[in-house]
JSON list of C-alpha atoms in Angstrom, two decimals:
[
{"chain": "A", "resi": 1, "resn": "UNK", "atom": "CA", "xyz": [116.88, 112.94, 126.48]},
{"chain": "A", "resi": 2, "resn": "UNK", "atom": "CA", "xyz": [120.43, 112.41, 126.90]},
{"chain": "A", "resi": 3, "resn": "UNK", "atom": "CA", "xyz": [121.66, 114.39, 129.27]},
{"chain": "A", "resi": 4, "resn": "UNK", "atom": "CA", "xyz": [119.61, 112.14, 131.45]},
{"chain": "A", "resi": 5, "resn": "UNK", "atom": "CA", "xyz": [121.79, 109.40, 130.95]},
{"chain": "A", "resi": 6, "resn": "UNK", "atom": "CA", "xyz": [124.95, 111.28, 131.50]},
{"chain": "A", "resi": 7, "resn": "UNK", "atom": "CA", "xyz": [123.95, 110.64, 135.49]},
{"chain": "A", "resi": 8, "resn": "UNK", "atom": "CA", "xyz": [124.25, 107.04, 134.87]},
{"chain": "A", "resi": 9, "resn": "UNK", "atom": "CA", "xyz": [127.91, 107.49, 133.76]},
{"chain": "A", "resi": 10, "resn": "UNK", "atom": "CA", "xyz": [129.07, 105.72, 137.16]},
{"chain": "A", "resi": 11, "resn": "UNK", "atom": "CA", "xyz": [126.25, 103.15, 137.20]},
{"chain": "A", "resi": 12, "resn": "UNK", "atom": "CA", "xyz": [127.36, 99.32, 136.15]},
{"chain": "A", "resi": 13, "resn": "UNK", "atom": "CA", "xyz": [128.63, 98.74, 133.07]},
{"chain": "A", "resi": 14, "resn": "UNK", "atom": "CA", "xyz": [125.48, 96.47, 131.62]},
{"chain": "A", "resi": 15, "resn": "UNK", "atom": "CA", "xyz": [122.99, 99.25, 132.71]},
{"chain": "A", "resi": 16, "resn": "UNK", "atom": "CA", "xyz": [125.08, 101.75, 130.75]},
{"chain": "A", "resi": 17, "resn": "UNK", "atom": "CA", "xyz": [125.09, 99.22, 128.00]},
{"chain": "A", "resi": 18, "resn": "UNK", "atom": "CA", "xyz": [121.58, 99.20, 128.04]},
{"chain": "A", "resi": 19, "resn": "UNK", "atom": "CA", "xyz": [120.92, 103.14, 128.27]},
{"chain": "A", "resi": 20, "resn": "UNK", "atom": "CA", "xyz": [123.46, 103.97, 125.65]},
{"chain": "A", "resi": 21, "resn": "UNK", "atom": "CA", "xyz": [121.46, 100.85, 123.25]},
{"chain": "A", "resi": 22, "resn": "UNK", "atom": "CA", "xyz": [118.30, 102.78, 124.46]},
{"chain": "A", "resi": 23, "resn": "UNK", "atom": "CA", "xyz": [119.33, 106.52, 123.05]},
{"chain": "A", "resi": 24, "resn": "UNK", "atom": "CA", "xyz": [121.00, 105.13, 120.10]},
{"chain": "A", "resi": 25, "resn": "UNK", "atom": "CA", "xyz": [117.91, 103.48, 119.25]},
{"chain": "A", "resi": 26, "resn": "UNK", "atom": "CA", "xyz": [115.64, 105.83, 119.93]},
{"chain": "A", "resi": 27, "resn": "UNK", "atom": "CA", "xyz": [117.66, 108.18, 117.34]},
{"chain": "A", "resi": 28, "resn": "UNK", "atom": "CA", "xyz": [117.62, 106.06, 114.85]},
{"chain": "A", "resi": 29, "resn": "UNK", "atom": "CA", "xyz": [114.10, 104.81, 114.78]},
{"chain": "A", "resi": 30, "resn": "UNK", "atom": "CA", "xyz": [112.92, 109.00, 115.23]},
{"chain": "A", "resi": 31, "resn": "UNK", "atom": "CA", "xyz": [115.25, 109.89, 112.26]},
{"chain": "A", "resi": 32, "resn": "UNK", "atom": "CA", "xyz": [117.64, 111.86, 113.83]},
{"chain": "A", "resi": 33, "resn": "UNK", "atom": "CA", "xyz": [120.14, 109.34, 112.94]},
{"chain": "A", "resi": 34, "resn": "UNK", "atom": "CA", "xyz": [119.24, 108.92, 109.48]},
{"chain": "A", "resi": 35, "resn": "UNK", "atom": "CA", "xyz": [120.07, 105.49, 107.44]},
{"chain": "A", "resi": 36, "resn": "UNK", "atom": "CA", "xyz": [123.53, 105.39, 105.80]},
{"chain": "A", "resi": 37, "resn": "UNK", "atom": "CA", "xyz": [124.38, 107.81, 108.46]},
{"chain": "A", "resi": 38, "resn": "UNK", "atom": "CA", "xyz": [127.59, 107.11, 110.57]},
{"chain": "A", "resi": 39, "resn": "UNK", "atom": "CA", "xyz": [127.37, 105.72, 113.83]},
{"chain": "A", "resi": 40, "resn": "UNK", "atom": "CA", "xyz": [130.64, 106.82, 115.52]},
{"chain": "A", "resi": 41, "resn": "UNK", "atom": "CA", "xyz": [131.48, 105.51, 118.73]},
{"chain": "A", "resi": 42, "resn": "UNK", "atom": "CA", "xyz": [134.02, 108.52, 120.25]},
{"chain": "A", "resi": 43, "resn": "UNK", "atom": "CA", "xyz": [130.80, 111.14, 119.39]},
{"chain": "A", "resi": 44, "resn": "UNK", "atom": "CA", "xyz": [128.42, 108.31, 120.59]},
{"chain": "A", "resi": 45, "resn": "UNK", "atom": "CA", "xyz": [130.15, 107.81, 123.82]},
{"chain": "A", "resi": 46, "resn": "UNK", "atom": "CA", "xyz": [130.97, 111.78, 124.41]},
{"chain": "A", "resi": 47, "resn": "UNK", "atom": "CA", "xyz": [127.43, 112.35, 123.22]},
{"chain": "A", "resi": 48, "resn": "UNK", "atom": "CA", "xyz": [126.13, 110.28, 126.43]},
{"chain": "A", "resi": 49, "resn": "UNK", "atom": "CA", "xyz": [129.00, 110.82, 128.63]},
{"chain": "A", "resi": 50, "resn": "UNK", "atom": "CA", "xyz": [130.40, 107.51, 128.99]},
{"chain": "A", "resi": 51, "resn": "UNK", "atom": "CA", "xyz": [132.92, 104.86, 127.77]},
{"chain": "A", "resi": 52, "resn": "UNK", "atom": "CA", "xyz": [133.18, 103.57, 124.26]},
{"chain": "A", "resi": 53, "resn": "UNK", "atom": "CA", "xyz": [133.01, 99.96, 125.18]},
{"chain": "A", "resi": 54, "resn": "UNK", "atom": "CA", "xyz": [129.16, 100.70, 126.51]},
{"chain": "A", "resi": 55, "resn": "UNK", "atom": "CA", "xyz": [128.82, 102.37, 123.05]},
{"chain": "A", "resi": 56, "resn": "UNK", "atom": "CA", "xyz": [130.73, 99.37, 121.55]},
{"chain": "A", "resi": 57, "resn": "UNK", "atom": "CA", "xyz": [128.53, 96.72, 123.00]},
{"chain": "A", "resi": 58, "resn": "UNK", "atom": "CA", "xyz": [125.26, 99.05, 122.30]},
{"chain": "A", "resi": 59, "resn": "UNK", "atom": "CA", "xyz": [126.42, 99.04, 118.56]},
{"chain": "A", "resi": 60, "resn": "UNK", "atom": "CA", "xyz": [126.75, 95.35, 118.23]},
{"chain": "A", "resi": 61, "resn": "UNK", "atom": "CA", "xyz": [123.27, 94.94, 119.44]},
{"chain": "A", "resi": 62, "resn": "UNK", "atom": "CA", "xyz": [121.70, 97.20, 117.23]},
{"chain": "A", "resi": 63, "resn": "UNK", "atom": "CA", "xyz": [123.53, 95.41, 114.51]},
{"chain": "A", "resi": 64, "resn": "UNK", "atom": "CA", "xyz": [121.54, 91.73, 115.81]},
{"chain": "A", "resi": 65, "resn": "UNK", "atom": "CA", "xyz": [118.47, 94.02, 115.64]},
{"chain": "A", "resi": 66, "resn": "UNK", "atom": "CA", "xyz": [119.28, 95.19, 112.31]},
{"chain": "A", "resi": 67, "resn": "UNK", "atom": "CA", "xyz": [119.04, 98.58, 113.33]},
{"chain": "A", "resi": 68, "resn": "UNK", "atom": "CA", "xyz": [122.58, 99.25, 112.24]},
{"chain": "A", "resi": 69, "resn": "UNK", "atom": "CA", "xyz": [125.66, 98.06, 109.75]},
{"chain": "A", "resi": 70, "resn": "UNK", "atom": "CA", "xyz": [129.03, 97.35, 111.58]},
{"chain": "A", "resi": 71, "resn": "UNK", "atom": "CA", "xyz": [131.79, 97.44, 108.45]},
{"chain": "A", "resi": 72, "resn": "UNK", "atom": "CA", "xyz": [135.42, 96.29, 109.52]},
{"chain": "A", "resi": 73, "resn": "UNK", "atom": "CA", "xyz": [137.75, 99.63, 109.73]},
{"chain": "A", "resi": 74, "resn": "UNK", "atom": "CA", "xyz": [134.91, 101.99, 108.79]},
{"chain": "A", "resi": 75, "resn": "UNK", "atom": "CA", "xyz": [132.62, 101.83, 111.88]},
{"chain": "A", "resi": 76, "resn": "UNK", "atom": "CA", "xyz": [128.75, 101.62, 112.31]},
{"chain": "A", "resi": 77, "resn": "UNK", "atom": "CA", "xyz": [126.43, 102.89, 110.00]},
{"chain": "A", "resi": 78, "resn": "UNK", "atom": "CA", "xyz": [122.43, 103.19, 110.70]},
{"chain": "A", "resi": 79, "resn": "UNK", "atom": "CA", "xyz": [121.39, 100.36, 107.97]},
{"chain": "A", "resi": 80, "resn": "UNK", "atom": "CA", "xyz": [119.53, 101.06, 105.12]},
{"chain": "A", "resi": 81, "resn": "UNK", "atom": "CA", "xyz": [116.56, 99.27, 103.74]},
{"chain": "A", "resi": 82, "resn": "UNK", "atom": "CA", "xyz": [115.83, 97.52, 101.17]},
{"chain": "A", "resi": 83, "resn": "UNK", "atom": "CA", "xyz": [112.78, 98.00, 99.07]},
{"chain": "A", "resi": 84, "resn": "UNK", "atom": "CA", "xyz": [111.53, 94.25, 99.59]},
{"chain": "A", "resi": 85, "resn": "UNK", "atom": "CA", "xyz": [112.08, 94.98, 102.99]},
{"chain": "A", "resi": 86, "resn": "UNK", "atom": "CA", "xyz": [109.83, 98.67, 102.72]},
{"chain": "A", "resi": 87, "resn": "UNK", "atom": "CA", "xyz": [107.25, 96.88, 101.33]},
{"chain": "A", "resi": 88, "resn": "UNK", "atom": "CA", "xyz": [107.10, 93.90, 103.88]},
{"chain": "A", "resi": 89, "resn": "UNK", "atom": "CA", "xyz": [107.35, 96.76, 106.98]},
{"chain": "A", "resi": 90, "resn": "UNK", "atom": "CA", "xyz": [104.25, 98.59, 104.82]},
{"chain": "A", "resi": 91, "resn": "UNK", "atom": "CA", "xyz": [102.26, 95.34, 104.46]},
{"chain": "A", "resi": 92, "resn": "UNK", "atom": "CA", "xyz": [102.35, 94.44, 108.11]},
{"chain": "A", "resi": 93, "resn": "UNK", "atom": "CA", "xyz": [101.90, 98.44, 109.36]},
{"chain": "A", "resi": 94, "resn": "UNK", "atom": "CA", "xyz": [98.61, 98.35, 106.75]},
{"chain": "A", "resi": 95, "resn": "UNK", "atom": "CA", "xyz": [97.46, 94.87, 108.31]},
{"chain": "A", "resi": 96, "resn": "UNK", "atom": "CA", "xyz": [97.89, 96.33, 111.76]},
{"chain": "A", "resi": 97, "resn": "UNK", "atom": "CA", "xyz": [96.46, 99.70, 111.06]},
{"chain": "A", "resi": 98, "resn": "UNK", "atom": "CA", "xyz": [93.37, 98.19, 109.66]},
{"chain": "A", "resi": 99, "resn": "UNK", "atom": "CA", "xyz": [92.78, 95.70, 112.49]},
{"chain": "A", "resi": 100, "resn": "UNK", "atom": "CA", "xyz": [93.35, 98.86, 114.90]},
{"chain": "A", "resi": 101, "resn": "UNK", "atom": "CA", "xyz": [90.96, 100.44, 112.97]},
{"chain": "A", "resi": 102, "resn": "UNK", "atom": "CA", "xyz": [88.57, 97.46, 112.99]},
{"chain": "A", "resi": 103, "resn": "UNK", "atom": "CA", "xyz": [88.95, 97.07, 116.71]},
{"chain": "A", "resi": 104, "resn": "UNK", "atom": "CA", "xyz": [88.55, 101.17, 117.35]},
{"chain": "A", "resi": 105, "resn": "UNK", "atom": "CA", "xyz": [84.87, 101.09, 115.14]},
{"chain": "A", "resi": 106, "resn": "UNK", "atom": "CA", "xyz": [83.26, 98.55, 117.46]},
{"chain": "A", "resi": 107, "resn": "UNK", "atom": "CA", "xyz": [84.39, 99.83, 120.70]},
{"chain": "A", "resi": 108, "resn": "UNK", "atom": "CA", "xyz": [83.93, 103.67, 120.15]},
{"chain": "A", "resi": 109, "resn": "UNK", "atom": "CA", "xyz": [81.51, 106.24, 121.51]},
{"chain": "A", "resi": 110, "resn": "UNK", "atom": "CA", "xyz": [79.08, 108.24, 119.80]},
{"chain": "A", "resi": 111, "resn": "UNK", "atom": "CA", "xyz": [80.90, 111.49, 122.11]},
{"chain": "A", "resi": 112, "resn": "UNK", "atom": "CA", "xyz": [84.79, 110.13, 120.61]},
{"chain": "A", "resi": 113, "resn": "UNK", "atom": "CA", "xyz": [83.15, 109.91, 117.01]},
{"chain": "A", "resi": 114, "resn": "UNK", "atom": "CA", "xyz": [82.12, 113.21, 117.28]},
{"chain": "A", "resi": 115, "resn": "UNK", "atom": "CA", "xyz": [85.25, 114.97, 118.45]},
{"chain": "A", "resi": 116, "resn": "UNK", "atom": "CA", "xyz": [87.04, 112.88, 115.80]},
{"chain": "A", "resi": 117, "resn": "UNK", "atom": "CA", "xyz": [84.51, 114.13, 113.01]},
{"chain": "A", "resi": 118, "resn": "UNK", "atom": "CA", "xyz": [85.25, 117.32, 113.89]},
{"chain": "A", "resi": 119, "resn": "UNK", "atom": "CA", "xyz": [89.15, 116.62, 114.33]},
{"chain": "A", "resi": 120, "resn": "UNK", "atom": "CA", "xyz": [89.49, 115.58, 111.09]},
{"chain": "A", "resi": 121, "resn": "UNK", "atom": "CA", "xyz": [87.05, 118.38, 109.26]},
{"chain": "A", "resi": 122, "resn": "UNK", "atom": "CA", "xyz": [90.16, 120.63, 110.99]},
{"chain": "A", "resi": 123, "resn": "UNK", "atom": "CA", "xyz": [92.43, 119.05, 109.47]},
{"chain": "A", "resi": 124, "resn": "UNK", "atom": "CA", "xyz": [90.72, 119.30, 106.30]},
{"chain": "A", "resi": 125, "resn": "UNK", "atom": "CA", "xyz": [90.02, 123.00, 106.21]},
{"chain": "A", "resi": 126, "resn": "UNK", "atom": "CA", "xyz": [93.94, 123.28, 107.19]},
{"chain": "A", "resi": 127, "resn": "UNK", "atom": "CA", "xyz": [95.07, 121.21, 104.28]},
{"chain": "A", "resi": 128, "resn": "UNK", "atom": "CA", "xyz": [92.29, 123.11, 101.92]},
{"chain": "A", "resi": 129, "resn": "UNK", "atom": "CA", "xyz": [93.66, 126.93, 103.27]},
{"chain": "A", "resi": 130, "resn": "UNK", "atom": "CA", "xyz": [97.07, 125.68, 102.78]},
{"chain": "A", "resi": 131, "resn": "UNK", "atom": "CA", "xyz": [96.94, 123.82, 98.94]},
{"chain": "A", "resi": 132, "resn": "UNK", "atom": "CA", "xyz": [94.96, 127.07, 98.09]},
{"chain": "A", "resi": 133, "resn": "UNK", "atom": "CA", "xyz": [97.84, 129.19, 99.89]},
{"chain": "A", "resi": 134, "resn": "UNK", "atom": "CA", "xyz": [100.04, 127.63, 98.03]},
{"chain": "A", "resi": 135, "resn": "UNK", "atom": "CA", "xyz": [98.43, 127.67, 94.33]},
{"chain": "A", "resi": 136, "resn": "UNK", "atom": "CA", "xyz": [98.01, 131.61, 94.99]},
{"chain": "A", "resi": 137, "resn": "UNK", "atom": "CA", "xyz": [101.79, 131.37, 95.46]},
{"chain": "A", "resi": 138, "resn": "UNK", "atom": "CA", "xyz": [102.87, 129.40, 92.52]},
{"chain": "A", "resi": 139, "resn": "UNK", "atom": "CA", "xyz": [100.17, 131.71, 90.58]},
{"chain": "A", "resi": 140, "resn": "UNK", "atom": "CA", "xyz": [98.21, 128.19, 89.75]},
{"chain": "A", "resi": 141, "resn": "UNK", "atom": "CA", "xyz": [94.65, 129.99, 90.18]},
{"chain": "A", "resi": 142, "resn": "UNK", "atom": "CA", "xyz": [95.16, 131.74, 87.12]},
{"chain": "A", "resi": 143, "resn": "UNK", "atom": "CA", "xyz": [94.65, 130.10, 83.37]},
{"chain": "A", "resi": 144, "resn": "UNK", "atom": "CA", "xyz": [94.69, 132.02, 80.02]},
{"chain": "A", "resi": 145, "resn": "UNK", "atom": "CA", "xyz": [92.26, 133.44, 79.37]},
{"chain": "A", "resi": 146, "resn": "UNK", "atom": "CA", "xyz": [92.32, 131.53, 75.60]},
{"chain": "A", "resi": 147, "resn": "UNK", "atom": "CA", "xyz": [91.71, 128.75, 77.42]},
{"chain": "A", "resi": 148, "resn": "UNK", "atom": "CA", "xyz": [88.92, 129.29, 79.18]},
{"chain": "A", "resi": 149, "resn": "UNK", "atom": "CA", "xyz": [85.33, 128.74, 77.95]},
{"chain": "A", "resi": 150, "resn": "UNK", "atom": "CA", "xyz": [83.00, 131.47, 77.49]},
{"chain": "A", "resi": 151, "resn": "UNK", "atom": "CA", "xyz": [80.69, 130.82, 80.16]},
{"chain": "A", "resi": 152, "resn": "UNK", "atom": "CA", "xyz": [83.48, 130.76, 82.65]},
{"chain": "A", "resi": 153, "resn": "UNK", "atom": "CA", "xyz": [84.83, 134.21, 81.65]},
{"chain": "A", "resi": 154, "resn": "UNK", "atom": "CA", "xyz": [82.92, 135.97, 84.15]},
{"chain": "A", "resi": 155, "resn": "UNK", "atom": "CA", "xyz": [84.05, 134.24, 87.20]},
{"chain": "A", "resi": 156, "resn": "UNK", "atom": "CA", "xyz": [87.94, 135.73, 85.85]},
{"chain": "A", "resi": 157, "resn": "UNK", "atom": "CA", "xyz": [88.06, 137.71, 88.87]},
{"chain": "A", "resi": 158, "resn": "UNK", "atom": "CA", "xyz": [87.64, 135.17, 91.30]},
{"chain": "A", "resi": 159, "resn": "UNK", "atom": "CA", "xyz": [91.25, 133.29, 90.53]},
{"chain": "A", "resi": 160, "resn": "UNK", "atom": "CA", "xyz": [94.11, 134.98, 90.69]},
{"chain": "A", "resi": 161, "resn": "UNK", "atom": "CA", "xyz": [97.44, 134.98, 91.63]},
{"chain": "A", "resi": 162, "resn": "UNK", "atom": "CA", "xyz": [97.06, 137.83, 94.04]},
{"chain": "A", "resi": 163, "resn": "UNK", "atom": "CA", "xyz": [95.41, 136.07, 97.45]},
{"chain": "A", "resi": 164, "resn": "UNK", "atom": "CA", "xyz": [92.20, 135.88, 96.19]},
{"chain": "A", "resi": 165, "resn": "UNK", "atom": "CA", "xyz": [92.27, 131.84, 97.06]},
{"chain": "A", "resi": 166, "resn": "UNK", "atom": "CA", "xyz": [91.58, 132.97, 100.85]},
{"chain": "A", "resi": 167, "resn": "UNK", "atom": "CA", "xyz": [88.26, 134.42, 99.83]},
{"chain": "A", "resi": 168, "resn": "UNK", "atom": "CA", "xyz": [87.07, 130.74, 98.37]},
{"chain": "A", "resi": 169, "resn": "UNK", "atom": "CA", "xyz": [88.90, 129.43, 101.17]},
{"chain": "A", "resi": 170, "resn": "UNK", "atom": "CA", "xyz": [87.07, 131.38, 104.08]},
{"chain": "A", "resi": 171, "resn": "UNK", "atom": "CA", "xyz": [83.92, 130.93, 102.00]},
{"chain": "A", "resi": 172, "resn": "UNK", "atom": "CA", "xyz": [84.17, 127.08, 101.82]},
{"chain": "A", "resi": 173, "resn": "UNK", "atom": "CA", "xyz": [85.18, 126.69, 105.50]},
{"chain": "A", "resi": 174, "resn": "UNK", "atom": "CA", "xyz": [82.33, 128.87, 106.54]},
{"chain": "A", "resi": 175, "resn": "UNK", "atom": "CA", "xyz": [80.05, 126.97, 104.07]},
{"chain": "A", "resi": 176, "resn": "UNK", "atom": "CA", "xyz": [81.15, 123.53, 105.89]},
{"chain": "A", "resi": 177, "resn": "UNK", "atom": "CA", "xyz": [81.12, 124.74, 109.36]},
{"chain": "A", "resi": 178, "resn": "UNK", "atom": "CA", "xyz": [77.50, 125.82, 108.92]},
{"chain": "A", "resi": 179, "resn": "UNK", "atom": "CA", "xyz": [76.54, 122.47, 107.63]},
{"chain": "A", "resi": 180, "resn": "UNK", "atom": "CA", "xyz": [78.13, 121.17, 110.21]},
{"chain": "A", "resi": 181, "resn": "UNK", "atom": "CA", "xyz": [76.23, 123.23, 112.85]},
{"chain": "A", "resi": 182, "resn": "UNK", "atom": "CA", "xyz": [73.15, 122.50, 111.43]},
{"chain": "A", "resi": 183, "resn": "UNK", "atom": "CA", "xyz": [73.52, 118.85, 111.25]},
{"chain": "A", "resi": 184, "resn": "UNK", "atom": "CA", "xyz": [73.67, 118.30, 107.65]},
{"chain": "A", "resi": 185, "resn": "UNK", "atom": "CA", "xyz": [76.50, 115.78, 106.69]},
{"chain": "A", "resi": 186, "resn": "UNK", "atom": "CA", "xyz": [79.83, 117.22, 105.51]},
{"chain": "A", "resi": 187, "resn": "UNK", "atom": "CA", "xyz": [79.75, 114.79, 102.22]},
{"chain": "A", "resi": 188, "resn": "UNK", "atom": "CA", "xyz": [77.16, 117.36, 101.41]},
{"chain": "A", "resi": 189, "resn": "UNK", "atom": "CA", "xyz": [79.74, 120.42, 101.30]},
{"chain": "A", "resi": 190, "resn": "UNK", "atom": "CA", "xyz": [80.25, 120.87, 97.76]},
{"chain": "A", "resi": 191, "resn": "UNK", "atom": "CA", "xyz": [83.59, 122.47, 96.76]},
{"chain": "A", "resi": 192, "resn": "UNK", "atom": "CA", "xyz": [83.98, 125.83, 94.49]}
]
């Protein structure tokens, strides 16, 4: 992404302004320019290939944003949030979500609610293959056999630490995907 501005290094000195306020930005808000993270404006303007006042003026707006923390002889820093301020950002994104989600129920397809249905039953045989990957790793599948009940003895076999997750795994996914197929409803697919 920037090396694309670095052909605007000749362009006026508000549109560089603007690109370099753009990238900088667009760093911070992805996370590659972490918060508490210095915002230095030499790498900043080398980075995009221009001048540091571009970088300067970028900087100040991101401060009147309150994307970032201008401290006197110490530079920029991205800012950090508060926790009052976490839980305002999560309030509104929940208020939002919920209206979107609101909004999405009324206006959708029976064709999109199907190829979400079966979007999100991938996503829940990934997330079941992988937590069961990763109990066989940690050796979780396996108790003592003290504390086990006597009825439960004989399914011993069946959980431990040696991969034999996958074969509950492959038999559960199976299990749903035939329901599935079928047309029974995946609530239905009871878990080993």
């Amino acid at each position: 992404m920037l090396e694309v501005y670095g052909q605007y290094a000749t362009s006026t000195g508000p549109l560089r302004r603007h690109l370099a306020y753009d990238a900088i930005r667009a760093k911070i808000l992805s996370g590659e320019f972490p918060p508490g993270s210095t915002l230095s404006e030499a790498e900043l303007a080398s980075l995009l290939g221009i001048s540091r006042t571009p970088v300067r003026e970028a900087l100040q707006r991101l401060q009147e944003d309150g994307l970032a923390t201008i401290l006197p002889r110490r530079g920029a820093l991205v800012r950090i949030l508060t926790l009052p301020e976490v839980r305002e950002i999560l309030l509104v994104r929940e208020a939002l979500e919920g209206l979107a989600a609101r909004l999405a129920a009324t206006h959708i397809s029976r064709a999109m609610l199907e190829g979400l249905r079966a979007q999100w039953q991938d996503v829940l045989d990934t997330l079941e293959a992988s937590t069961l990957q990763a109990l066989d790793k940690q050796g979780c599948n396996s108790t003592p056999r003290s504390s086990k009940p006597p009825a439960t003895e004989r399914w011993r076999g069946c959980w431990r630490p040696s991969g034999d997750a996958s074969r509950v795994r492959d038999r559960s996914t199976f299990t749903a995907r035939a329901r599935r197929r079928s047309g029974a409803p995946v609530s239905s697919v009871k878990s080993i």
